[in-house]
Short mmCIF file of C-alpha atoms and ligand atoms in Angstrom, two decimals:
data_model
loop_
_atom_site.label_atom_id
_atom_site.label_comp_id
_atom_site.label_asym_id
_atom_site.label_seq_id
_atom_site.Cartn_x
_atom_site.Cartn_y
_atom_site.Cartn_z
CA UNK A 1 -144.53 -63.39 -39.69
CA UNK A 2 -143.59 -61.90 -36.70
CA UNK A 3 -146.53 -61.70 -35.93
CA UNK A 4 -147.54 -65.14 -35.83
CA UNK A 5 -143.76 -65.97 -33.86
CA UNK A 6 -144.41 -63.33 -30.69
CA UNK A 7 -148.02 -65.91 -30.82
CA UNK A 8 -145.58 -69.05 -31.81
CA UNK A 9 -144.49 -68.31 -28.00
CA UNK A 10 -146.87 -66.69 -26.38
CA UNK A 11 -148.62 -70.21 -26.81
CA UNK A 12 -145.36 -71.38 -25.85
CA UNK A 13 -145.24 -70.03 -23.15
CA UNK A 14 -148.92 -70.28 -22.77
CA UNK A 15 -148.27 -74.30 -21.76
CA UNK A 16 -144.86 -74.09 -19.68
CA UNK A 17 -146.92 -72.52 -17.47
CA UNK A 18 -149.52 -74.56 -17.53
CA UNK A 19 -146.74 -78.50 -17.08
CA UNK A 20 -145.70 -75.75 -14.78
CA UNK A 21 -149.52 -75.81 -12.61
CA UNK A 22 -149.80 -78.95 -13.84
CA UNK A 23 -146.67 -80.25 -11.99
CA UNK A 24 -147.45 -78.07 -8.88
CA UNK A 25 -150.22 -79.55 -8.25
CA UNK A 26 -148.76 -83.29 -8.87
CA UNK A 27 -146.28 -82.79 -6.69
CA UNK A 28 -148.88 -80.60 -4.25
CA UNK A 29 -151.25 -84.39 -3.76
CA UNK A 30 -148.06 -86.30 -3.77
CA UNK A 31 -146.52 -84.71 -1.05
CA UNK A 32 -149.52 -84.42 1.14
CA UNK A 33 -147.53 -85.47 4.28
CA UNK A 34 -145.16 -81.85 3.31
CA UNK A 35 -149.16 -79.77 3.67
CA UNK A 36 -149.17 -78.19 6.57
CA UNK A 37 -153.16 -76.91 5.29
CA UNK A 38 -154.34 -81.20 5.95
CA UNK A 39 -155.15 -82.46 8.50
CA UNK A 40 -152.18 -84.16 11.27
CA UNK A 41 -154.31 -87.43 10.99
CA UNK A 42 -154.27 -87.24 6.96
CA UNK A 43 -150.50 -86.49 7.05
CA UNK A 44 -149.62 -89.42 9.31
CA UNK A 45 -151.74 -91.83 7.25
CA UNK A 46 -150.31 -90.16 3.49
CA UNK A 47 -146.47 -90.61 4.95
CA UNK A 48 -146.64 -94.00 6.26
CA UNK A 49 -148.09 -94.99 3.51
CA UNK A 50 -145.66 -94.09 2.09
CA UNK A 51 -143.13 -95.77 4.67
CA UNK A 52 -141.03 -97.89 3.89
CA UNK A 53 -140.02 -100.93 6.81
CA UNK A 54 -136.30 -99.43 7.28
CA UNK A 55 -137.73 -96.16 6.91
CA UNK A 56 -140.03 -96.96 9.67
CA UNK A 57 -136.93 -99.07 11.81
CA UNK A 58 -135.25 -95.30 10.79
CA UNK A 59 -137.39 -93.70 12.61
CA UNK A 60 -137.68 -95.57 15.43
CA UNK A 61 -133.77 -95.20 16.56
CA UNK A 62 -132.21 -92.76 18.59
CA UNK A 63 -128.41 -93.01 17.54
CA UNK A 64 -125.40 -90.21 19.83
CA UNK A 65 -123.80 -87.70 18.39
CA UNK A 66 -120.57 -89.61 18.10
CA UNK A 67 -121.52 -92.04 16.64
CA UNK A 68 -124.27 -90.19 13.61
CA UNK A 69 -122.31 -88.69 9.80
CA UNK A 70 -125.00 -86.60 8.01
CA UNK A 71 -124.58 -89.47 5.27
CA UNK A 72 -125.59 -92.38 8.47
CA UNK A 73 -128.43 -89.27 8.53
CA UNK A 74 -129.37 -90.65 5.63
CA UNK A 75 -128.61 -93.43 4.67
CA UNK A 76 -130.23 -95.33 7.57
CA UNK A 77 -132.94 -92.42 7.70
CA UNK A 78 -132.36 -92.48 11.38
CA UNK A 79 -135.33 -90.69 12.93
CA UNK A 80 -133.92 -89.05 16.38
CA UNK A 81 -129.69 -88.32 18.32
CA UNK A 82 -128.61 -86.96 21.53
CA UNK A 83 -126.31 -85.43 22.53
CA UNK A 84 -125.45 -87.38 25.94
CA UNK A 85 -123.54 -86.48 28.96
CA UNK A 86 -120.28 -84.27 28.09
CA UNK A 87 -121.09 -84.88 23.86
CA UNK A 88 -120.11 -81.00 22.47
CA UNK A 89 -118.90 -80.84 19.10
CA UNK A 90 -115.21 -79.90 20.20
CA UNK A 91 -114.74 -78.90 23.16
CA UNK A 92 -114.42 -75.46 23.24
CA UNK A 93 -118.01 -75.54 20.44
CA UNK A 94 -119.05 -72.02 19.88
CA UNK A 95 -122.92 -71.37 20.12
CA UNK A 96 -122.42 -71.40 15.76
CA UNK A 97 -120.20 -74.68 15.93
CA UNK A 98 -123.38 -76.53 18.22
CA UNK A 99 -125.74 -74.70 14.61
CA UNK A 100 -123.44 -75.68 12.21
CA UNK A 101 -123.37 -79.68 13.59
CA UNK A 102 -127.22 -80.03 13.88
CA UNK A 103 -127.49 -78.26 10.92
CA UNK A 104 -125.37 -80.53 9.29
CA UNK A 105 -126.72 -83.44 10.48
CA UNK A 106 -130.65 -82.47 9.56
CA UNK A 107 -129.26 -81.50 5.69
CA UNK A 108 -128.26 -85.24 6.44
CA UNK A 109 -131.91 -86.49 7.07
CA UNK A 110 -133.50 -84.09 4.69
CA UNK A 111 -132.12 -85.16 1.23
CA UNK A 112 -133.64 -88.69 2.08
CA UNK A 113 -136.34 -90.10 0.20
CA UNK A 114 -139.61 -88.49 2.07
CA UNK A 115 -137.27 -85.88 3.59
CA UNK A 116 -138.47 -86.83 7.66
CA UNK A 117 -136.68 -84.05 9.59
CA UNK A 118 -134.42 -85.65 12.47
CA UNK A 119 -135.41 -84.26 16.77
CA UNK A 120 -131.73 -83.73 18.56
CA UNK A 121 -132.14 -83.61 22.32
CA UNK A 122 -130.09 -83.37 24.63
CA UNK A 123 -129.54 -83.22 28.48
CA UNK A 124 -130.37 -79.63 29.79
CA UNK A 125 -131.54 -80.25 32.98
CA UNK A 126 -129.70 -76.86 34.72
CA UNK A 127 -129.07 -74.71 31.72
CA UNK A 128 -128.18 -76.07 29.01
CA UNK A 129 -125.38 -77.90 30.71
CA UNK A 130 -123.37 -79.05 28.18
CA UNK A 131 -122.35 -76.39 26.14
CA UNK A 132 -119.86 -74.06 27.20
CA UNK A 133 -120.12 -70.92 28.99
CA UNK A 134 -124.39 -71.51 28.79
CA UNK A 135 -125.74 -70.10 32.13
CA UNK A 136 -126.21 -72.80 34.63
CA UNK A 137 -129.16 -72.76 37.40
CA UNK A 138 -128.60 -74.31 41.39
CA UNK A 139 -129.06 -77.92 40.53
CA UNK A 140 -132.51 -80.00 41.46
CA UNK A 141 -132.51 -80.29 44.59
CA UNK A 142 -131.21 -77.01 45.70
CA UNK A 143 -134.33 -75.64 43.22
CA UNK A 144 -136.66 -78.25 45.37
CA UNK A 145 -135.68 -76.49 48.15
CA UNK A 146 -136.58 -73.06 47.65
CA UNK A 147 -140.08 -74.79 46.75
CA UNK A 148 -140.60 -70.82 44.05
CA UNK A 149 -142.61 -72.95 41.16
CA UNK A 150 -142.71 -69.80 39.02
CA UNK A 151 -138.73 -69.49 39.54
CA UNK A 152 -138.25 -73.01 38.38
CA UNK A 153 -140.85 -71.54 35.25
CA UNK A 154 -139.31 -68.62 34.66
CA UNK A 155 -134.96 -71.13 34.17
CA UNK A 156 -137.58 -73.19 32.91
CA UNK A 157 -137.90 -70.21 29.79
CA UNK A 158 -133.94 -69.36 29.65
CA UNK A 159 -132.70 -73.13 29.48
CA UNK A 160 -135.32 -72.82 26.23
CA UNK A 161 -134.03 -69.91 24.90
CA UNK A 162 -130.49 -71.02 25.11
CA UNK A 163 -130.78 -74.35 23.05
CA UNK A 164 -133.06 -73.30 20.84
CA UNK A 165 -130.42 -70.52 20.40
CA UNK A 166 -128.23 -73.93 19.43
CA UNK A 167 -130.14 -75.13 16.69
CA UNK A 168 -131.47 -77.70 19.83
CA UNK A 169 -135.46 -78.05 20.36
CA UNK A 170 -135.57 -81.32 22.66
CA UNK A 171 -134.02 -81.29 26.29
CA UNK A 172 -134.85 -84.68 28.31
CA UNK A 173 -135.22 -82.11 31.22
CA UNK A 174 -137.18 -82.32 33.32
CA UNK A 175 -135.63 -85.23 35.50
CA UNK A 176 -138.61 -86.20 37.34
CA UNK A 177 -136.22 -88.33 40.57
CA UNK A 178 -137.90 -89.04 44.09
CA UNK A 179 -134.99 -90.01 45.87
CA UNK A 180 -135.59 -91.45 49.00
CA UNK A 181 -131.94 -92.48 49.94
CA UNK A 182 -129.94 -89.86 50.26
CA UNK A 183 -126.21 -92.23 49.69
CA UNK A 184 -127.57 -92.98 45.77
CA UNK A 185 -125.12 -91.34 43.92
CA UNK A 186 -127.39 -89.38 42.10
CA UNK A 187 -129.76 -87.75 44.14
CA UNK A 188 -128.88 -84.31 43.40
CA UNK A 189 -131.58 -84.71 40.14
CA UNK A 190 -134.23 -85.03 42.47
CA UNK A 191 -136.31 -82.42 43.61
CA UNK A 192 -137.56 -83.86 46.70
CA UNK A 193 -137.69 -87.22 48.67
CA UNK A 194 -141.63 -85.27 48.89
CA UNK A 195 -143.45 -86.35 45.16
CA UNK A 196 -145.62 -83.41 46.02
CA UNK A 197 -142.92 -80.90 45.57
CA UNK A 198 -141.41 -82.98 42.46
CA UNK A 199 -145.05 -83.16 40.65
CA UNK A 200 -144.75 -78.95 41.44
CA UNK A 201 -141.40 -78.28 40.15
CA UNK A 202 -142.52 -80.04 36.69
CA UNK A 203 -143.74 -76.48 36.63
CA UNK A 204 -140.50 -75.87 34.74
CA UNK A 205 -142.40 -77.86 31.88
CA UNK A 206 -144.32 -74.11 31.27
CA UNK A 207 -141.06 -72.40 30.94
CA UNK A 208 -139.93 -74.88 28.35
CA UNK A 209 -142.43 -75.48 26.35
CA UNK A 210 -144.46 -72.08 26.93
CA UNK A 211 -148.14 -71.64 28.46
CA UNK A 212 -150.26 -73.79 26.49
CA UNK A 213 -153.15 -71.51 25.30
CA UNK A 214 -156.42 -72.27 27.45
CA UNK A 215 -159.38 -73.33 26.07
CA UNK A 216 -156.49 -75.77 24.03
CA UNK A 217 -156.46 -79.63 23.73
CA UNK A 218 -155.26 -81.30 26.43
CA UNK A 219 -153.15 -84.47 26.70
CA UNK A 220 -151.09 -83.64 22.93
CA UNK A 221 -148.02 -82.41 22.47
CA UNK A 222 -147.71 -78.40 22.38
CA UNK A 223 -144.62 -76.38 22.10
CA UNK A 224 -144.70 -72.80 21.92
CA UNK A 225 -142.53 -71.05 19.53
CA UNK A 226 -138.97 -70.75 17.88
CA UNK A 227 -137.10 -69.92 21.41
CA UNK A 228 -139.24 -72.86 23.55
CA UNK A 229 -138.38 -76.44 23.32
CA UNK A 230 -139.97 -80.01 24.28
CA UNK A 231 -139.75 -81.54 27.23
CA UNK A 232 -139.30 -84.89 28.35
CA UNK A 233 -140.39 -85.21 32.06
CA UNK A 234 -137.49 -88.48 32.16
CA UNK A 235 -136.98 -91.37 34.17
CA UNK A 236 -140.16 -91.33 34.95
CA UNK A 237 -140.60 -95.25 36.49
CA UNK A 238 -138.68 -95.56 40.13
CA UNK A 239 -136.04 -92.73 39.72
CA UNK A 240 -134.65 -92.38 42.57
CA UNK A 241 -136.17 -95.19 44.82
CA UNK A 242 -133.51 -96.95 45.49
CA UNK A 243 -132.96 -99.56 49.08
CA UNK A 244 -129.61 -100.44 50.18
CA UNK A 245 -131.28 -103.39 51.29
CA UNK A 246 -132.23 -103.60 48.06
CA UNK A 247 -128.59 -103.94 46.77
CA UNK A 248 -127.67 -106.65 50.09
CA UNK A 249 -129.61 -108.63 49.22
CA UNK A 250 -128.85 -108.83 45.02
CA UNK A 251 -125.53 -107.39 45.13
CA UNK A 252 -125.02 -104.85 42.95
CA UNK A 253 -122.74 -102.76 42.34
CA UNK A 254 -122.98 -99.67 45.01
CA UNK A 255 -122.68 -97.46 41.66
CA UNK A 256 -125.05 -98.67 40.07
CA UNK A 257 -126.95 -95.40 37.75
CA UNK A 258 -129.55 -95.81 34.74
C1 LIG B 301 -116.42 -68.26 27.78
O1 LIG B 301 -116.11 -66.31 27.69
C2 LIG B 301 -115.39 -66.06 27.71
C3 LIG B 301 -115.81 -64.58 28.89
O2 LIG B 301 -115.90 -64.10 28.10
C4 LIG B 301 -115.42 -66.01 26.68
O3 LIG B 301 -113.36 -65.44 26.05
C5 LIG B 301 -114.78 -66.67 25.27
O4 LIG B 301 -114.33 -66.95 23.78
C6 LIG B 301 -116.10 -67.76 25.20
N1 LIG B 301 -115.81 -68.69 25.03
C7 LIG B 301 -116.93 -68.94 23.36
C8 LIG B 301 -116.57 -71.16 23.07
O5 LIG B 301 -118.03 -68.07 23.25
C1 LIG B 302 -127.53 -77.62 4.09
O1 LIG B 302 -127.72 -77.82 3.47
C2 LIG B 302 -127.34 -76.93 2.99
C3 LIG B 302 -128.50 -76.27 0.99
O2 LIG B 302 -128.41 -77.92 1.05
C4 LIG B 302 -126.18 -75.89 2.75
O3 LIG B 302 -126.15 -74.03 2.24
C5 LIG B 302 -126.03 -75.57 3.14
O4 LIG B 302 -124.48 -75.14 4.00
C6 LIG B 302 -125.78 -76.72 5.15
N1 LIG B 302 -125.41 -75.84 6.12
C7 LIG B 302 -124.47 -76.92 6.96
C8 LIG B 302 -124.82 -77.21 7.42
O5 LIG B 302 -123.92 -78.50 5.94
#
């Protein structure tokens, strides 16, 4: 009798193990897009096939943190969020405050049906300049004057480490404006009026994202590790190309910026 109970419980256990294994296999098959061993294209295809129109629209939207809550992230399937200039969790926010804020929003995103994480971006243009006690570097006009591409690369690496320390993987930097008229109010955001200098200063991206290993594919996003961030060469078209004459003709307000 004891033996029978024993063998029954053994087969019961066996059955449970089998069911568990089946569940794992079925679930794994169902979430191909979450499986890092699958090729990227296969994962993208699988995910897109599963997404509803609402989920796709949400993924294309980036909202400011002031309008976000974990519930909003979840309800509208928001793909991305940002801190605009000066947009902080609280005026004296510590690194831990930042991390808790980002993780709270991320929890909302991860609790959606498909669990797609959001990406948080911030204007870390001359250091992590929205964060109290972060290292603040000279603005681009000063860095451009150094002509020192290795220096900006190291500044990029330091900025990336501080941005990641606050839980943020994406910096809206560098600003590659080419300021043609110093009367323009945002000229300091430009490395130079010379496109060659601006181009050389984009070496800061190698600091922000990390050096691309030799022989790897170009033209695809690359972030070297957990102390690096995705960079963004921003204001790509015409930033800095202000003309006083144009302003006179169209009577735009002279403080206009973008
Ligand atoms: C900023 O640094 C000062 C001086 O070290 C320190 O007293 C203060 O607590 C820091 N503030 C935050 C928010 O970390
Ligand atoms: C996020 O969710 C996890 C698991 O549910 C929880 O342990 C953690 O405290 C949450 N974090 C924040 C910042 O809300």
